[in-house]
Amino acid sequence: MKAIEQRLPQDYDKSFIVFRESGQFFPCPWHYHPEYELVLITSSTGRRMVGDHIGYFDKEDLVFMGPGLQHVWLNDETFVKGEAREQADGIVIQFVEKFLGEKFLNIPEMDQLKKMFQLSVHGMVILGRTRERINAIMKNMPEMTGLERLSALFNIFHLMANTREYELLASPGYVQKGSWHGCDRSAKITEYIMRNFDSDISLPEIAARSNMAITTFCNFFKENYRTTFVEYLNTVRVGYACKLIAEKNKNVVEIAYECGFKNLANFNRQFKKIKKMTPTDYRRTVDATA
């Protein structure tokens, strides 16, 4: 399944996009774009794919995604067949990183928001009270203009910058290999894994590269990543496998070895454990969106 680049129209006198999508069902295909995007579903149900994540949406579902992340919202069959009692409806906000100038994100007040922007490379579903407050603002934005609309977006930024009510969607391995950067210890560990997950990375090797004893490294990793090193490495590998499956250029055996698994049985076992389905089932699900 090849994603296409799809852009929404932007008014010449607006610095960012507020767009209402309404109809029998959401027609947009598997796609990506260079803008950050907030998607609020105000009506309808269905399945959403964000990177290698497959989930379900209902009314009030709110997702924030970074530039270039592939995604699609697919309505349930009742909407596609015109049998639903309501139309599909959603509100989308899009903006480029420098929509308010080159130095916008470099001012001190933006530090917390920048962290959310960095996480958005995975896509994130916003939850709880934060979602309720952002949704209430977004529902009024299509009728806003000028400074009122910009002020509403900054209210959303404030809520996003000060919340932990979210879950990340796409796995680390789905992000383009080699695109990770950072200066602290965790970032350097992550970058090394991202650049070498297709090789046989041993625990002693990565502990030594992190200048830690094996026990110290394991404790550090569990505390900072909330999982073990082996579990995280398998998650990265499976995420990258999902990317290759979606591109349809290789068979499952080729993909397993390219992602760093030494045998097909272990690949299938880890894939099912992480994605709750087999690689073949995942490919069928992806094909259904084409």
Tab-separated table of C-alpha atoms in Angstrom:
chain	number	residue	atom	x	y	z
A	1	MET	CA	0.000	0.000	0.000
A	2	LYS	CA	1.622	3.206	-1.153
A	3	ALA	CA	0.726	6.351	0.752
A	4	ILE	CA	0.055	9.513	-1.215
A	5	GLU	CA	0.815	13.070	-0.216
A	6	GLN	CA	-2.454	14.916	0.265
A	7	ARG	CA	-2.854	18.571	1.180
A	8	LEU	CA	-5.835	20.563	2.399
A	9	PRO	CA	-6.546	23.993	0.887
A	10	GLN	CA	-5.373	26.979	2.913
A	11	ASP	CA	-6.892	30.453	2.663
A	12	TYR	CA	-4.418	33.093	1.543
A	13	ASP	CA	-5.206	35.247	4.590
A	14	LYS	CA	-4.820	32.449	7.173
A	15	SER	CA	-1.609	31.182	8.805
A	16	PHE	CA	-2.991	27.699	9.501
A	17	ILE	CA	-5.863	25.453	8.395
A	18	VAL	CA	-9.131	24.690	10.163
A	19	PHE	CA	-11.160	22.300	8.017
A	20	ARG	CA	-14.455	20.481	8.536
A	21	GLU	CA	-14.813	17.087	6.816
A	22	SER	CA	-18.454	16.052	6.539
A	23	GLY	CA	-20.245	13.505	4.389
A	24	GLN	CA	-21.522	9.957	4.159
A	25	PHE	CA	-18.025	8.679	5.106
A	26	PHE	CA	-14.458	9.994	5.260
A	27	PRO	CA	-13.076	9.661	1.696
A	28	CYS	CA	-9.413	10.400	2.359
A	29	PRO	CA	-7.023	7.526	1.419
A	30	TRP	CA	-3.866	6.307	3.169
A	31	HIS	CA	-1.798	9.492	3.085
A	32	TYR	CA	0.714	11.863	4.663
A	33	HIS	CA	1.561	15.572	4.542
A	34	PRO	CA	4.208	17.996	5.857
A	35	GLU	CA	1.896	19.640	8.397
A	36	TYR	CA	1.224	18.818	12.032
A	37	GLU	CA	-2.393	17.712	12.353
A	38	LEU	CA	-5.106	17.494	15.014
A	39	VAL	CA	-8.090	15.322	14.078
A	40	LEU	CA	-11.306	15.453	16.108
A	41	ILE	CA	-14.143	13.056	15.238
A	42	THR	CA	-17.500	14.643	16.067
A	43	SER	CA	-19.642	11.946	14.451
A	44	SER	CA	-19.266	8.352	13.146
A	45	THR	CA	-17.241	5.266	14.050
A	46	GLY	CA	-14.612	3.153	12.372
A	47	ARG	CA	-10.998	2.066	12.265
A	48	ARG	CA	-7.979	4.364	12.186
A	49	MET	CA	-4.448	3.520	11.134
A	50	VAL	CA	-1.611	5.771	12.282
A	51	GLY	CA	1.758	4.448	11.179
A	52	ASP	CA	1.717	0.788	12.174
A	53	HIS	CA	-0.973	1.300	14.824
A	54	ILE	CA	-4.469	-0.003	14.157
A	55	GLY	CA	-7.183	1.272	16.477
A	56	TYR	CA	-10.822	2.272	16.560
A	57	PHE	CA	-12.459	5.667	16.711
A	58	ASP	CA	-15.790	6.937	17.973
A	59	LYS	CA	-17.269	10.343	18.701
A	60	GLU	CA	-14.882	12.681	20.527
A	61	ASP	CA	-11.773	10.754	19.393
A	62	LEU	CA	-8.824	13.181	19.243
A	63	VAL	CA	-5.446	12.429	17.645
A	64	PHE	CA	-2.365	14.625	17.156
A	65	MET	CA	0.181	13.680	14.457
A	66	GLY	CA	3.519	15.031	13.311
A	67	PRO	CA	4.641	15.773	9.732
A	68	GLY	CA	5.073	12.867	7.345
A	69	LEU	CA	3.282	10.296	9.494
A	70	GLN	CA	1.108	8.060	7.310
A	71	HIS	CA	-2.506	7.666	8.412
A	72	VAL	CA	-6.103	7.009	7.390
A	73	TRP	CA	-9.554	7.014	9.030
A	74	LEU	CA	-11.885	4.296	7.686
A	75	ASN	CA	-15.571	4.399	8.559
A	76	ASP	CA	-17.574	1.303	9.445
A	77	GLU	CA	-19.491	-0.381	6.625
A	78	THR	CA	-22.818	1.150	7.692
A	79	PHE	CA	-21.423	4.577	6.758
A	80	VAL	CA	-19.808	3.426	3.523
A	81	LYS	CA	-23.075	1.786	2.424
A	82	GLY	CA	-25.171	4.783	3.457
A	83	GLU	CA	-27.012	2.831	6.151
A	84	ALA	CA	-25.881	4.870	9.159
A	85	ARG	CA	-28.283	7.186	10.962
A	86	GLU	CA	-25.784	10.024	10.908
A	87	GLN	CA	-23.096	11.428	8.669
A	88	ALA	CA	-19.374	11.199	9.247
A	89	ASP	CA	-18.090	14.488	10.593
A	90	GLY	CA	-14.745	15.693	11.859
A	91	ILE	CA	-12.688	18.825	12.405
A	92	VAL	CA	-9.058	19.036	11.296
A	93	ILE	CA	-6.408	21.580	12.269
A	94	GLN	CA	-3.175	21.682	10.275
A	95	PHE	CA	-0.115	23.893	10.630
A	96	VAL	CA	3.519	23.815	9.584
A	97	GLU	CA	6.225	24.081	12.213
A	98	LYS	CA	7.228	27.636	11.251
A	99	PHE	CA	3.761	29.024	10.598
A	100	LEU	CA	4.494	31.878	13.010
A	101	GLY	CA	8.084	32.431	11.922
A	102	GLU	CA	11.504	30.820	12.040
A	103	LYS	CA	12.041	31.406	15.773
A	104	PHE	CA	8.557	30.517	17.022
A	105	LEU	CA	9.528	27.224	18.689
A	106	ASN	CA	12.856	28.515	19.968
A	107	ILE	CA	11.486	30.941	22.538
A	108	PRO	CA	11.613	29.692	26.170
A	109	GLU	CA	7.822	29.547	26.535
A	110	MET	CA	7.677	26.837	23.870
A	111	ASP	CA	9.951	24.310	25.608
A	112	GLN	CA	7.158	22.044	26.878
A	113	LEU	CA	5.236	22.252	23.613
A	114	LYS	CA	8.364	21.284	21.670
A	115	LYS	CA	8.473	18.016	23.595
A	116	MET	CA	4.926	17.216	22.467
A	117	PHE	CA	5.849	18.077	18.892
A	118	GLN	CA	8.786	15.676	19.099
A	119	LEU	CA	6.546	12.879	20.375
A	120	SER	CA	4.005	13.537	17.632
A	121	VAL	CA	6.227	11.679	15.162
A	122	HIS	CA	4.488	8.576	16.583
A	123	GLY	CA	1.009	10.096	16.606
A	124	MET	CA	-0.806	10.353	19.916
A	125	VAL	CA	-4.386	9.929	21.034
A	126	ILE	CA	-5.323	12.631	23.555
A	127	LEU	CA	-7.332	11.413	26.548
A	128	GLY	CA	-9.237	12.467	29.652
A	129	ARG	CA	-9.988	16.006	30.727
A	130	THR	CA	-7.432	17.366	28.249
A	131	ARG	CA	-9.374	15.848	25.376
A	132	GLU	CA	-12.658	17.289	26.650
A	133	ARG	CA	-11.213	20.791	26.883
A	134	ILE	CA	-9.466	20.697	23.493
A	135	ASN	CA	-12.541	19.243	21.791
A	136	ALA	CA	-14.728	22.023	23.184
A	137	ILE	CA	-12.376	24.607	21.682
A	138	MET	CA	-12.063	22.862	18.304
A	139	LYS	CA	-15.820	22.562	17.828
A	140	ASN	CA	-16.087	26.363	17.799
A	141	MET	CA	-13.064	27.076	15.621
A	142	PRO	CA	-14.663	26.615	12.154
A	143	GLU	CA	-16.786	29.712	12.835
A	144	MET	CA	-13.871	31.749	14.245
A	145	THR	CA	-11.741	34.167	12.271
A	146	GLY	CA	-8.635	36.256	12.760
A	147	LEU	CA	-7.115	36.698	16.175
A	148	GLU	CA	-9.906	34.750	17.894
A	149	ARG	CA	-8.993	31.637	15.922
A	150	LEU	CA	-5.260	32.075	16.568
A	151	SER	CA	-5.953	32.588	20.272
A	152	ALA	CA	-7.974	29.343	20.306
A	153	LEU	CA	-5.033	27.463	18.789
A	154	PHE	CA	-2.732	28.827	21.480
A	155	ASN	CA	-5.194	27.672	24.129
A	156	ILE	CA	-4.910	24.200	22.595
A	157	PHE	CA	-1.114	24.455	22.617
A	158	HIS	CA	-1.231	25.360	26.308
A	159	LEU	CA	-3.353	22.308	27.122
A	160	MET	CA	-1.132	19.996	25.094
A	161	ALA	CA	2.061	21.342	26.640
A	162	ASN	CA	0.846	20.672	30.176
A	163	THR	CA	-0.718	17.228	29.945
A	164	ARG	CA	0.273	13.619	30.323
A	165	GLU	CA	-3.147	12.387	29.227
A	166	TYR	CA	-2.126	10.731	25.988
A	167	GLU	CA	-0.985	7.451	24.474
A	168	LEU	CA	1.548	7.111	21.665
A	169	LEU	CA	0.359	5.183	18.619
A	170	ALA	CA	2.973	4.220	15.998
A	171	SER	CA	5.866	2.164	17.324
A	172	PRO	CA	9.454	3.488	17.287
A	173	GLY	CA	10.469	1.159	14.474
A	174	TYR	CA	7.916	2.662	12.121
A	175	VAL	CA	9.753	5.976	12.177
A	176	GLN	CA	12.274	6.207	9.345
A	177	LYS	CA	15.453	4.414	10.330
A	178	GLY	CA	18.339	6.767	11.043
A	179	SER	CA	16.193	9.844	11.734
A	180	TRP	CA	16.735	9.900	15.473
A	181	HIS	CA	18.830	12.613	17.088
A	182	GLY	CA	19.508	13.723	20.613
A	183	CYS	CA	22.142	14.668	23.151
A	184	ASP	CA	21.129	13.026	26.425
A	185	ARG	CA	21.795	9.422	27.422
A	186	SER	CA	18.321	8.116	26.536
A	187	ALA	CA	18.398	9.786	23.128
A	188	LYS	CA	21.814	8.296	22.348
A	189	ILE	CA	20.623	4.819	23.335
A	190	THR	CA	17.505	5.238	21.204
A	191	GLU	CA	19.516	6.485	18.248
A	192	TYR	CA	21.906	3.538	18.458
A	193	ILE	CA	18.985	1.086	18.519
A	194	MET	CA	17.307	2.826	15.575
A	195	ARG	CA	20.463	2.676	13.485
A	196	ASN	CA	21.334	-0.927	14.344
A	197	PHE	CA	18.127	-2.837	15.148
A	198	ASP	CA	18.546	-4.912	11.984
A	199	SER	CA	21.796	-6.302	13.439
A	200	ASP	CA	22.392	-8.558	16.417
A	201	ILE	CA	22.608	-6.019	19.274
A	202	SER	CA	23.631	-7.808	22.461
A	203	LEU	CA	22.909	-6.543	25.956
A	204	PRO	CA	26.635	-6.395	26.901
A	205	GLU	CA	27.337	-4.426	23.703
A	206	ILE	CA	24.765	-1.703	24.230
A	207	ALA	CA	25.527	-1.485	27.964
A	208	ALA	CA	29.205	-0.929	27.138
A	209	ARG	CA	28.336	1.718	24.553
A	210	SER	CA	26.252	3.456	27.219
A	211	ASN	CA	29.202	3.353	29.658
A	212	MET	CA	27.198	1.301	32.154
A	213	ALA	CA	27.473	-2.095	33.748
A	214	ILE	CA	24.856	-4.550	32.483
A	215	THR	CA	22.800	-4.443	35.694
A	216	THR	CA	22.964	-0.635	35.822
A	217	PHE	CA	21.937	-0.418	32.162
A	218	CYS	CA	18.980	-2.787	32.661
A	219	ASN	CA	17.717	-0.760	35.627
A	220	PHE	CA	18.208	2.522	33.735
A	221	PHE	CA	16.421	1.177	30.667
A	222	LYS	CA	13.459	-0.178	32.624
A	223	GLU	CA	13.075	3.106	34.508
A	224	ASN	CA	13.253	5.331	31.419
A	225	TYR	CA	11.552	3.162	28.784
A	226	ARG	CA	9.105	1.294	31.042
A	227	THR	CA	10.041	-1.990	29.410
A	228	THR	CA	13.092	-4.233	29.099
A	229	PHE	CA	15.754	-3.699	26.437
A	230	VAL	CA	14.840	-6.938	24.636
A	231	GLU	CA	11.115	-6.083	24.621
A	232	TYR	CA	11.831	-2.595	23.296
A	233	LEU	CA	14.162	-3.939	20.596
A	234	ASN	CA	11.503	-6.409	19.451
A	235	THR	CA	8.923	-3.604	19.372
A	236	VAL	CA	11.208	-1.527	17.143
A	237	ARG	CA	11.843	-4.467	14.828
A	238	VAL	CA	8.155	-5.340	14.532
A	239	GLY	CA	7.285	-1.690	13.898
A	240	TYR	CA	9.750	-1.570	11.025
A	241	ALA	CA	8.345	-4.861	9.746
A	242	CYS	CA	4.890	-3.244	9.615
A	243	LYS	CA	6.345	-0.473	7.470
A	244	LEU	CA	7.835	-3.004	5.048
A	245	ILE	CA	4.618	-5.046	4.949
A	246	ALA	CA	2.652	-1.914	4.034
A	247	GLU	CA	5.047	-1.200	1.168
A	248	LYS	CA	4.316	-4.675	-0.292
A	249	ASN	CA	7.725	-5.073	-1.922
A	250	LYS	CA	8.902	-8.124	0.020
A	251	ASN	CA	7.616	-11.400	1.403
A	252	VAL	CA	7.380	-12.171	5.109
A	253	VAL	CA	10.594	-14.210	5.227
A	254	GLU	CA	12.632	-11.389	3.664
A	255	ILE	CA	11.057	-8.870	6.034
A	256	ALA	CA	11.797	-10.981	9.116
A	257	TYR	CA	15.523	-11.151	8.372
A	258	GLU	CA	15.756	-7.523	7.263
A	259	CYS	CA	14.311	-6.433	10.616
A	260	GLY	CA	16.926	-8.340	12.609
A	261	PHE	CA	15.127	-11.576	13.483
A	262	LYS	CA	17.252	-14.691	13.101
A	263	ASN	CA	14.391	-17.028	12.266
A	264	LEU	CA	10.833	-16.841	10.984
A	265	ALA	CA	9.274	-18.615	13.968
A	266	ASN	CA	10.552	-16.019	16.436
A	267	PHE	CA	9.484	-13.206	14.102
A	268	ASN	CA	5.935	-14.589	13.906
A	269	ARG	CA	5.810	-15.112	17.660
A	270	GLN	CA	7.016	-11.610	18.519
A	271	PHE	CA	4.815	-9.997	15.860
A	272	LYS	CA	1.680	-11.645	17.217
A	273	LYS	CA	2.632	-10.790	20.795
A	274	ILE	CA	3.092	-7.087	19.984
A	275	LYS	CA	0.455	-6.462	17.287
A	276	LYS	CA	-2.140	-9.026	18.481
A	277	MET	CA	-2.282	-10.514	14.986
A	278	THR	CA	-0.030	-12.454	12.615
A	279	PRO	CA	2.015	-10.741	9.866
A	280	THR	CA	-0.388	-12.225	7.311
A	281	ASP	CA	-3.418	-10.835	9.143
A	282	TYR	CA	-1.704	-7.456	9.366
A	283	ARG	CA	-1.099	-7.490	5.609
A	284	ARG	CA	-4.780	-8.274	4.994
A	285	THR	CA	-5.805	-5.378	7.247
A	286	VAL	CA	-3.473	-3.021	5.374
A	287	ASP	CA	-4.780	-4.275	2.008
A	288	ALA	CA	-8.316	-3.480	3.130
A	289	THR	CA	-7.389	0.230	3.284
A	290	ALA	CA	-5.973	0.331	-0.234
